[in-house]
PDB file of C-alpha atoms in Angstrom:
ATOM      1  CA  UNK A   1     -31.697  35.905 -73.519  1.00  0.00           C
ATOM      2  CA  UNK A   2     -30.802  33.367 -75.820  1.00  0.00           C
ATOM      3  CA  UNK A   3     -32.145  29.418 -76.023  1.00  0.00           C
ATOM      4  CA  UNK A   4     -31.014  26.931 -78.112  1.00  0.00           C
ATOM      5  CA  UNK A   5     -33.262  25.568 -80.286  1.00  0.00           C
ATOM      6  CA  UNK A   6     -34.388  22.952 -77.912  1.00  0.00           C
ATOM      7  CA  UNK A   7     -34.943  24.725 -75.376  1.00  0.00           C
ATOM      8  CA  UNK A   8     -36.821  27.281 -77.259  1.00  0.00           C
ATOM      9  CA  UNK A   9     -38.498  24.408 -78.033  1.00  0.00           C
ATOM     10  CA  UNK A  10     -39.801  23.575 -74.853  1.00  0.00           C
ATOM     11  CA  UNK A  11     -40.732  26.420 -74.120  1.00  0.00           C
ATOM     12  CA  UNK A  12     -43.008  27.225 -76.657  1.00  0.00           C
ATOM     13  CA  UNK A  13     -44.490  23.654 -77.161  1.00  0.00           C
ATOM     14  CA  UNK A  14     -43.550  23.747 -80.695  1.00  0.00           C
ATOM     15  CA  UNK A  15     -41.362  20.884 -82.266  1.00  0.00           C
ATOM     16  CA  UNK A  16     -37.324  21.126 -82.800  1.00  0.00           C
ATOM     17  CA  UNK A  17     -39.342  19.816 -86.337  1.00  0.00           C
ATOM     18  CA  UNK A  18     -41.808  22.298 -86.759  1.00  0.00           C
ATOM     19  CA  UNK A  19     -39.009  25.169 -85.953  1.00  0.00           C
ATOM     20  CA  UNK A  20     -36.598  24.135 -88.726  1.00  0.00           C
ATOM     21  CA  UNK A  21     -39.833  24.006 -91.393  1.00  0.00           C
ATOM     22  CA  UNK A  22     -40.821  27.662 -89.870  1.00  0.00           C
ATOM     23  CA  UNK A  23     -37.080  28.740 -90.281  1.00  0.00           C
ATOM     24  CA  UNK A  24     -36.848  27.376 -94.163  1.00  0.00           C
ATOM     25  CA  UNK A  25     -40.172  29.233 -95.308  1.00  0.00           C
ATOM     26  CA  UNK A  26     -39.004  32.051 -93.861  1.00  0.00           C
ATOM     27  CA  UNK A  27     -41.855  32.387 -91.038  1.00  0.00           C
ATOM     28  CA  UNK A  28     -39.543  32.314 -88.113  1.00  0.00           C
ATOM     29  CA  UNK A  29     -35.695  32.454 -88.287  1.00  0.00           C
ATOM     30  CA  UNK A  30     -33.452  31.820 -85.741  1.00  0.00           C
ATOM     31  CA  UNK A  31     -31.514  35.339 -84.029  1.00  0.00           C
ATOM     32  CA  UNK A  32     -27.863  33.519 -84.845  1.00  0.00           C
ATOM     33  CA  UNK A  33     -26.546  30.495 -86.357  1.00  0.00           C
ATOM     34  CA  UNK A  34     -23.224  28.667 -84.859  1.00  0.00           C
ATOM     35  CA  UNK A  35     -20.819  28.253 -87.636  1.00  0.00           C
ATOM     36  CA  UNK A  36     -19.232  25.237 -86.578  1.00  0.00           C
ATOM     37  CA  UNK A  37     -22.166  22.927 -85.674  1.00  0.00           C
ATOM     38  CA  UNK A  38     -25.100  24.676 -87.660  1.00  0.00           C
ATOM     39  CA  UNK A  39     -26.771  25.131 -83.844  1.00  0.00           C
ATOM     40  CA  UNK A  40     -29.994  27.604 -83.977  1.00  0.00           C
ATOM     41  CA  UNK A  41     -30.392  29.991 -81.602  1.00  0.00           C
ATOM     42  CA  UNK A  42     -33.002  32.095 -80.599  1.00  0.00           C
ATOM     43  CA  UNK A  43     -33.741  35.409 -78.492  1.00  0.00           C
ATOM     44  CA  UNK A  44     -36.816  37.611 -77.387  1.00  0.00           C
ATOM     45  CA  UNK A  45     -37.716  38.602 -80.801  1.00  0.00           C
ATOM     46  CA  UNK A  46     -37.889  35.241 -81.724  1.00  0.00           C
ATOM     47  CA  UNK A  47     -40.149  34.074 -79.126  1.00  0.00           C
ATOM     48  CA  UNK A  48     -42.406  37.289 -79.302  1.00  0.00           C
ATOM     49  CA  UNK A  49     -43.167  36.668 -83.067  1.00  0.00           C
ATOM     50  CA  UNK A  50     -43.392  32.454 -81.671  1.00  0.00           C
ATOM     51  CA  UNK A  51     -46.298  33.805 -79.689  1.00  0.00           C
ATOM     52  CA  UNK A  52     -48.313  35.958 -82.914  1.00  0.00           C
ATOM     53  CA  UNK A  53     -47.397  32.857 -84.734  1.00  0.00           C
ATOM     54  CA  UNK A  54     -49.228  30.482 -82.709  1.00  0.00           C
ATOM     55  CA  UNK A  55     -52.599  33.085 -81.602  1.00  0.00           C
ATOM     56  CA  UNK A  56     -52.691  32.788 -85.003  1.00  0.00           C
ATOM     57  CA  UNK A  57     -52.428  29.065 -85.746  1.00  0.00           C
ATOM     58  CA  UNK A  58     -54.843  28.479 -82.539  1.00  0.00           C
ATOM     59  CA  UNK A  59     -57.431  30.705 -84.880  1.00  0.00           C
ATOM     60  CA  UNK A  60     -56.659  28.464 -87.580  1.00  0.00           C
ATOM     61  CA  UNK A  61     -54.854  30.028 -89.855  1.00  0.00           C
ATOM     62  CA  UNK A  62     -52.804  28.485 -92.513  1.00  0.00           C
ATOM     63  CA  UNK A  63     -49.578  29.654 -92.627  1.00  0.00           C
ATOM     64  CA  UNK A  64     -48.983  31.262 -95.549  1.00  0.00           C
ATOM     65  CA  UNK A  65     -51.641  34.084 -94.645  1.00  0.00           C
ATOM     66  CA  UNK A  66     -49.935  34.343 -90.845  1.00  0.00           C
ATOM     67  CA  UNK A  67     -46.356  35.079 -93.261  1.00  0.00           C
ATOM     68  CA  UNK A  68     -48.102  37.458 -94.961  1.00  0.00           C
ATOM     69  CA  UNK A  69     -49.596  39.674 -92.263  1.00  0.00           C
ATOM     70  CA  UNK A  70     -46.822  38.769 -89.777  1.00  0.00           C
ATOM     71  CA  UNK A  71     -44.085  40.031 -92.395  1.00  0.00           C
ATOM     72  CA  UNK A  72     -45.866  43.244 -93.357  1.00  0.00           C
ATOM     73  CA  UNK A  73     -43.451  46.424 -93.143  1.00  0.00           C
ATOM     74  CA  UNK A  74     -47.432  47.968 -91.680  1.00  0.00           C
ATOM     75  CA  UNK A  75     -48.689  45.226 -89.637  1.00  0.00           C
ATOM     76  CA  UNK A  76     -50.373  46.630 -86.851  1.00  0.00           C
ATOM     77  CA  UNK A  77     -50.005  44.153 -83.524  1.00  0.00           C
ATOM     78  CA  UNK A  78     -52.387  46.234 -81.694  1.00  0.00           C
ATOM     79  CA  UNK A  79     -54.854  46.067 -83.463  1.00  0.00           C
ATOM     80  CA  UNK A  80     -54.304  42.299 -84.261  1.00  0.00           C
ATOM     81  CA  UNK A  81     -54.004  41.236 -80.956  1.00  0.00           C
ATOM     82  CA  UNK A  82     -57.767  43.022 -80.628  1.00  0.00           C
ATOM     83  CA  UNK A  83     -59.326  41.266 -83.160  1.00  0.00           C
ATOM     84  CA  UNK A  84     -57.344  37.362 -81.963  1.00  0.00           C
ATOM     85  CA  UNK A  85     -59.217  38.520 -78.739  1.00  0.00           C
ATOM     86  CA  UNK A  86     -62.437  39.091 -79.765  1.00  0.00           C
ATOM     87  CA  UNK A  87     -61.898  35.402 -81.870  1.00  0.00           C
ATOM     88  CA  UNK A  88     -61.190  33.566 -79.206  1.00  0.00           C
ATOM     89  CA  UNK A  89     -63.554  34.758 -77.249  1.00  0.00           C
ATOM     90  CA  UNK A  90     -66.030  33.537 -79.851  1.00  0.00           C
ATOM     91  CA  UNK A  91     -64.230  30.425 -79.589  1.00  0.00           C
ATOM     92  CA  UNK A  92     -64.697  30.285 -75.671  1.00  0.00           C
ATOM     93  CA  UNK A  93     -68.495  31.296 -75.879  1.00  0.00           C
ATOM     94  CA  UNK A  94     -69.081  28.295 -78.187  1.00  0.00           C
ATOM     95  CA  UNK A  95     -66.977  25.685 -75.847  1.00  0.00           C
ATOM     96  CA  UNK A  96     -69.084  27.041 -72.756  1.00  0.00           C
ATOM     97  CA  UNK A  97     -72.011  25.996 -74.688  1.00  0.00           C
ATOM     98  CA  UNK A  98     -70.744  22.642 -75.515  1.00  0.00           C
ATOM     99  CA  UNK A  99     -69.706  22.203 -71.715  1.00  0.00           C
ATOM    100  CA  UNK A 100     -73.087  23.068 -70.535  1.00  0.00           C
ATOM    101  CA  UNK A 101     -74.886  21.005 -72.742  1.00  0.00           C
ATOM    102  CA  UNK A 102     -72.839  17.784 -72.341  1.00  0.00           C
ATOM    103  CA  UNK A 103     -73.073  18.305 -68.433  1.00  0.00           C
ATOM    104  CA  UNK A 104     -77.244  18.406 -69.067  1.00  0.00           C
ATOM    105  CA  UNK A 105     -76.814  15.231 -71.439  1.00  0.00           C
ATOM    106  CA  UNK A 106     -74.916  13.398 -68.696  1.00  0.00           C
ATOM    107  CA  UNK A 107     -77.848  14.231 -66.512  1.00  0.00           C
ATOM    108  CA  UNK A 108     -80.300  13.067 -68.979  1.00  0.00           C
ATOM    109  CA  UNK A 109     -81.112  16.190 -70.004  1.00  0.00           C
ATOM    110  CA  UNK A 110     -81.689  17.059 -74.258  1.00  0.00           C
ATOM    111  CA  UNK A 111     -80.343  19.903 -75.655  1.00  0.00           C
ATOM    112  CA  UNK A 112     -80.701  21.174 -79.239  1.00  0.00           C
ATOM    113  CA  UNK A 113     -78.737  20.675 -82.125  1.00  0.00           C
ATOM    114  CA  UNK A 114     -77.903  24.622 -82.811  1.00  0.00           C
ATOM    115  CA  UNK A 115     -75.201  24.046 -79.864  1.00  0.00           C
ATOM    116  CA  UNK A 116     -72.439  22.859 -82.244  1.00  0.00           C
ATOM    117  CA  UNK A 117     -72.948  25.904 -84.866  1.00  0.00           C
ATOM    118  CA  UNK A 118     -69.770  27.607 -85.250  1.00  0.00           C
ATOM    119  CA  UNK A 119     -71.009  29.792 -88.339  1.00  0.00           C
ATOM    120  CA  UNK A 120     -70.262  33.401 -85.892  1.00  0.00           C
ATOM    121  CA  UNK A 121     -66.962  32.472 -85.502  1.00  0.00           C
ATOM    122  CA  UNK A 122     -66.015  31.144 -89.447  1.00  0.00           C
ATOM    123  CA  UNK A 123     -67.543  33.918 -91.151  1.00  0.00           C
ATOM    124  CA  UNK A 124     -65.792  36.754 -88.558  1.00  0.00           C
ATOM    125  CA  UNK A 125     -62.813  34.588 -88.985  1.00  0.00           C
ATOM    126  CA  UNK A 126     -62.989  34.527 -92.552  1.00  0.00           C
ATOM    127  CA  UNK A 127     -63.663  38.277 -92.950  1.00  0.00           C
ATOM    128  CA  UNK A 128     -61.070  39.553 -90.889  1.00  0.00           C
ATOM    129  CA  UNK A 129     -58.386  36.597 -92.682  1.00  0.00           C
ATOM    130  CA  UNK A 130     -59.717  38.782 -95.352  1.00  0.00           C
ATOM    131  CA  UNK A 131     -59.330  41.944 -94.412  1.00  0.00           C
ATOM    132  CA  UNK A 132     -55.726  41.278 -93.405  1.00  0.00           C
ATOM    133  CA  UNK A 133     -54.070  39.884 -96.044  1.00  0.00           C
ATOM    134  CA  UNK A 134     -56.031  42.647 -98.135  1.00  0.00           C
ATOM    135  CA  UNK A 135     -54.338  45.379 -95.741  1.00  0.00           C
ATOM    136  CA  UNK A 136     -51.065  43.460 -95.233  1.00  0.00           C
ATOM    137  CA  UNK A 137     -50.542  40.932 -97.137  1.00  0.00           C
ATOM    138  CA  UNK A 138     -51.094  41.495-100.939  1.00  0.00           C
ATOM    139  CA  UNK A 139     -49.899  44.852-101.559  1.00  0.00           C
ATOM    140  CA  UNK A 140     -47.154  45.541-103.753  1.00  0.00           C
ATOM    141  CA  UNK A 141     -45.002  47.403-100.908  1.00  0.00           C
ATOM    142  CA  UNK A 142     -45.536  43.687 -99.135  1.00  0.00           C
ATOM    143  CA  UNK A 143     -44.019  41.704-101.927  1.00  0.00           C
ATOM    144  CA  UNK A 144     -41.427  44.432-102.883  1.00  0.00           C
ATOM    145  CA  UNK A 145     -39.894  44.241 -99.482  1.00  0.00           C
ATOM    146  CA  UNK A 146     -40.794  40.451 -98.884  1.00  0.00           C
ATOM    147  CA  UNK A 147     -38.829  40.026-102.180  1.00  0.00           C
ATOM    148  CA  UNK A 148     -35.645  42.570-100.727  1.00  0.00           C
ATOM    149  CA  UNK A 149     -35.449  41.418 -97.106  1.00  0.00           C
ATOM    150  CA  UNK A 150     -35.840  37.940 -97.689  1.00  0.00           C
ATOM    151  CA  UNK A 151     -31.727  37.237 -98.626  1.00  0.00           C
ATOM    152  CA  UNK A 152     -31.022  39.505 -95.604  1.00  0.00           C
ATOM    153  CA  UNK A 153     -29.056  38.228 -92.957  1.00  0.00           C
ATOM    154  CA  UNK A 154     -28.746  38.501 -88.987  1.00  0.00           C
ATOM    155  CA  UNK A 155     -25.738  40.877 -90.505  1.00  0.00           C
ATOM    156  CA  UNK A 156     -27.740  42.609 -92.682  1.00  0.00           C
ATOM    157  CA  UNK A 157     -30.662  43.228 -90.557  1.00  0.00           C
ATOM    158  CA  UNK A 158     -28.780  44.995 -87.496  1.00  0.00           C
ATOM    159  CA  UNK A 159     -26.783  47.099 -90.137  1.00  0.00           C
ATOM    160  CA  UNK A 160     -30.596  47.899 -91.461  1.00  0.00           C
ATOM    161  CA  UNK A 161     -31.887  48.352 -87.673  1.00  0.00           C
ATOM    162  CA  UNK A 162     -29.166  50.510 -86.573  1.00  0.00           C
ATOM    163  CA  UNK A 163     -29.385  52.668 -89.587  1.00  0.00           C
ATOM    164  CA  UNK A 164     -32.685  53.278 -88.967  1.00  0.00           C
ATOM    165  CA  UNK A 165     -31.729  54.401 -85.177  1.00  0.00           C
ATOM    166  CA  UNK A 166     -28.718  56.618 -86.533  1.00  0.00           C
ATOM    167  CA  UNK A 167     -31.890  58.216 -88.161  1.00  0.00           C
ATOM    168  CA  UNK A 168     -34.420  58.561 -85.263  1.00  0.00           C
ATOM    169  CA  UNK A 169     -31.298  60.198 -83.191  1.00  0.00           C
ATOM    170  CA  UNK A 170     -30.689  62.565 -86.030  1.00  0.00           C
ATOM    171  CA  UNK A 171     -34.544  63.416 -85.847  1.00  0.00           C
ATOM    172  CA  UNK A 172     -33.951  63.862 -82.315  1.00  0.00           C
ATOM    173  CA  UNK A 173     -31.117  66.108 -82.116  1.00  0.00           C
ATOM    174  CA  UNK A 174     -32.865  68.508 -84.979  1.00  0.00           C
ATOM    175  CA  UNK A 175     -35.531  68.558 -82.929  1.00  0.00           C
ATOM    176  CA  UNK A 176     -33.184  69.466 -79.483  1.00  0.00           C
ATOM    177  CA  UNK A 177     -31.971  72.251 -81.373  1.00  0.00           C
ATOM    178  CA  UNK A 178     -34.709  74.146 -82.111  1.00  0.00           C
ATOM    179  CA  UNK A 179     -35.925  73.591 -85.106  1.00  0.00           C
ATOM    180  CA  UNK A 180     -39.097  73.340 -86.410  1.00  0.00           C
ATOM    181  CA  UNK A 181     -40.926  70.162 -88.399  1.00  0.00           C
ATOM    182  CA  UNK A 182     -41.265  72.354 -91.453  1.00  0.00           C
ATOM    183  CA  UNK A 183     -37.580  73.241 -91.185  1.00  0.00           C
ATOM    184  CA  UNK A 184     -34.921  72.887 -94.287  1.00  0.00           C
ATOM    185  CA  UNK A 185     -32.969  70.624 -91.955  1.00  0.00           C
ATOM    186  CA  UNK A 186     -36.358  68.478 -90.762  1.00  0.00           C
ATOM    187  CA  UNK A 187     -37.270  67.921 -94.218  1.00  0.00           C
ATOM    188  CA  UNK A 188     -34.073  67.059 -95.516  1.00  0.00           C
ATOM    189  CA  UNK A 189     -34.289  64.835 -92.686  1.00  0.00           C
ATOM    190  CA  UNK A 190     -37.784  63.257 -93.678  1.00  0.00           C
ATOM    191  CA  UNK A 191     -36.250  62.601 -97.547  1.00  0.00           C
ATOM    192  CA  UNK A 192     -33.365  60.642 -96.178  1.00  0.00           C
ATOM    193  CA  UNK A 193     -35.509  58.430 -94.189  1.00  0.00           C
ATOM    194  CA  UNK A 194     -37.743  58.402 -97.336  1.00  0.00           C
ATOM    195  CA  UNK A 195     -34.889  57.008 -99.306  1.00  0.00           C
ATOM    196  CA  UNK A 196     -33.574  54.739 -96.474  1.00  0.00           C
ATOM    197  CA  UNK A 197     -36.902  52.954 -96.406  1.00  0.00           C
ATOM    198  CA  UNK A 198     -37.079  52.811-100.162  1.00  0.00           C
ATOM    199  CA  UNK A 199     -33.070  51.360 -99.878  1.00  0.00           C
ATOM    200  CA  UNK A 200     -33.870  48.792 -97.423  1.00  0.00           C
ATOM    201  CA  UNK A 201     -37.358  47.543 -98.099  1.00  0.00           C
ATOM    202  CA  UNK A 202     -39.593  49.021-100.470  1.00  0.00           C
ATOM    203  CA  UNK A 203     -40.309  52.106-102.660  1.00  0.00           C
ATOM    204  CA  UNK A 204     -41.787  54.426-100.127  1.00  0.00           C
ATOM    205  CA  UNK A 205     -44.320  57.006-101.815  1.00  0.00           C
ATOM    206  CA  UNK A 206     -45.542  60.245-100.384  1.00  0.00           C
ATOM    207  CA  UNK A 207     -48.339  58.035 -99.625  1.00  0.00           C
ATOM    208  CA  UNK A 208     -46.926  55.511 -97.915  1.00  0.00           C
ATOM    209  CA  UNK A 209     -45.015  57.588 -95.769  1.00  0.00           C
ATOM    210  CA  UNK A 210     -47.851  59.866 -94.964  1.00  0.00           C
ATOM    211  CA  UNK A 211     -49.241  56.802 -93.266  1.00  0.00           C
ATOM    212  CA  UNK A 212     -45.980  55.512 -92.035  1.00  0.00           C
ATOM    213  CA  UNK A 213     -45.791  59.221 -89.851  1.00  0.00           C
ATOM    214  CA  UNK A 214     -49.356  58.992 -88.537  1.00  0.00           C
ATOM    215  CA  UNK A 215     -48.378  55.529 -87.610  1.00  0.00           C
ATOM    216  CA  UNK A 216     -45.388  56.644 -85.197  1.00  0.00           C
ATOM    217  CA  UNK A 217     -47.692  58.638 -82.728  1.00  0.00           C
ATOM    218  CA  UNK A 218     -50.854  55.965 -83.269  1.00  0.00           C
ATOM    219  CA  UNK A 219     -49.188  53.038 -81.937  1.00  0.00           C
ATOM    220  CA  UNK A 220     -47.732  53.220 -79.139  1.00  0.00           C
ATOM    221  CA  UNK A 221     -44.820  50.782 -79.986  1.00  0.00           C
ATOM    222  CA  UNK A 222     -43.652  52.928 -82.617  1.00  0.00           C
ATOM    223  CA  UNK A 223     -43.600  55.731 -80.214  1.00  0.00           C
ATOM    224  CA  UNK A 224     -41.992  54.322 -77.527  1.00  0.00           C
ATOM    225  CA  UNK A 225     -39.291  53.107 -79.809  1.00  0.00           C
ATOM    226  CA  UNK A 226     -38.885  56.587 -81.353  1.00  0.00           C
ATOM    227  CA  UNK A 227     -39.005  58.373 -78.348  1.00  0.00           C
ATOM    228  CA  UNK A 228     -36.195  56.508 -76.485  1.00  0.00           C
ATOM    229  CA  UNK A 229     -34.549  58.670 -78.638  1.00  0.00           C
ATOM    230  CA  UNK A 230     -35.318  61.640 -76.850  1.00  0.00           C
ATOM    231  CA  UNK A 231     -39.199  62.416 -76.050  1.00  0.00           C
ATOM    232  CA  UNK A 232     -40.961  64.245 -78.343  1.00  0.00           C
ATOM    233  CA  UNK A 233     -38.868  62.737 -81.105  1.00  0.00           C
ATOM    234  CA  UNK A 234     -42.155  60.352 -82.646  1.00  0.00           C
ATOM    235  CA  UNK A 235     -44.083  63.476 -82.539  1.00  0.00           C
ATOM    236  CA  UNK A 236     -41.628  65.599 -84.226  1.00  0.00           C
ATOM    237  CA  UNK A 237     -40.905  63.593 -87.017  1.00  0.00           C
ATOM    238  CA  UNK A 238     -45.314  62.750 -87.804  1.00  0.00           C
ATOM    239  CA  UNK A 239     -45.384  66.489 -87.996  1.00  0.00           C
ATOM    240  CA  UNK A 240     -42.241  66.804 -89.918  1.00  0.00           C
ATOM    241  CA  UNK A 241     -43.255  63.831 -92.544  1.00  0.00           C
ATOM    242  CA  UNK A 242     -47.191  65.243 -92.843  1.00  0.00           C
ATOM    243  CA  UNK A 243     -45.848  68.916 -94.145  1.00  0.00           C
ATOM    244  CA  UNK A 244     -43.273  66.759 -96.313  1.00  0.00           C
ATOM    245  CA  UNK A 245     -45.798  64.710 -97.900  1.00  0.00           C
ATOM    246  CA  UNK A 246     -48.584  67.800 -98.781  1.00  0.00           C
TER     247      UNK A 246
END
């Protein structure tokens, strides 16, 4: 799939305005860029991070924070799209409330004051604005790749991307041919996608990786993506990466 910018447009609700501001701060970019007009163009990726963007904007926040989280090489969407639920269902409790009690005014009815305290849903939004930019958005892996990717191009990026799958398949094929994660050739394996991270987007410690490989079998969108590689391959390489990093 891929929209022109005015079409993408439409279909998201969001101005042709408001996409070219998003594009400049580096919040949304465009998939490709005709040469000979300057024409934006845009693709699934494009409108799946369009719809974090705006779960986030409906929860109020400003956009800087959404950047940060949004940007992070360990964002978690799972786990974001959990706590935007439980939000906005905050959100829809409190609007219920307001609906009932303006349907009891318009019958003459009183209702108390209390009805338009939003205080729940402030301080849990709040906290977890908190917590995220905390966990995603002000560590120094986040600016250190923030900093690298940002002069990366639509070039750049699927030179990055396929790079990374050249990797997974190598993982794979160790893996098909019998050996084990605590193999020479597994680990060797495990400190060249070390140094390809640290390469491409920020200096990966023993750490970081550690929670990088427990984060390839705990969400499932890691794993899928890893394992269309061969199944087993998202397994193999946690396993491989946990001896690697004792």
């Amino acid at each position: 799939m891929k929209m022109h910018i005015k079409e993408f447009a439409e279909l998201t609700g969001v101005s042709v305005r408001t996409l070219h501001y998003y594009d400049e701060i580096g919040l949304l970019k465009s998939s490709s860029v005709d040469e000979q007009n300057g024409y934006r163009f845009y693709d699934e990726r494009c409108l799946e991070r369009m719809q974090e963007i705006l779960f986030y904007r409906e929860l109020d926040f400003p956009l800087k924070d959404i950047q940060a989280i949004l940007s992070s090489p360990d964002y978690d969407k799972q786990n974001a799209l959990k706590e935007q639920k439980h939000l906005l269902t905050l959100k829809k409790e409190r609007l219920e409330r307001l609906i009932t009690a303006l349907e009891g005014a318009m019958k003459g009815e009183n209702f108390t004051m209390n009805i338009f305290d939003n205080s729940e849903f402030e301080t849990q939004r709040e906290q977890y604005a908190e917590e995220a930019k905390k966990k995603w958005g002000n560590t120094d892996a986040y600016k250190e790749s923030a900093e690298k990717t940002k002069g990366y191009s639509k070039e750049k990026w699927d030179a990055v991307n396929a790079g990374m799958s050249a990797l997974m398949a190598e993982f794979a094929d160790c893996r098909n041919n019998g050996f084990s994660p605590d193999s020479k050739e597994a680990q060797m394996l495990v400190k060249k996608w070390q140094d390809y991270i640290s390469a491409n987007f920020y200096t990966c410690t023993k750490e970081i990786l550690a929670g990088l490989g427990k984060m390839y079998t705990a969400d499932e969108r890691f794993m899928t993506n890893i394992d269309n590689h061969g199944e087993g391959t998202a397994e193999f390489m946690c396993e491989a990466i946990e001896l690697y990093c004792r």
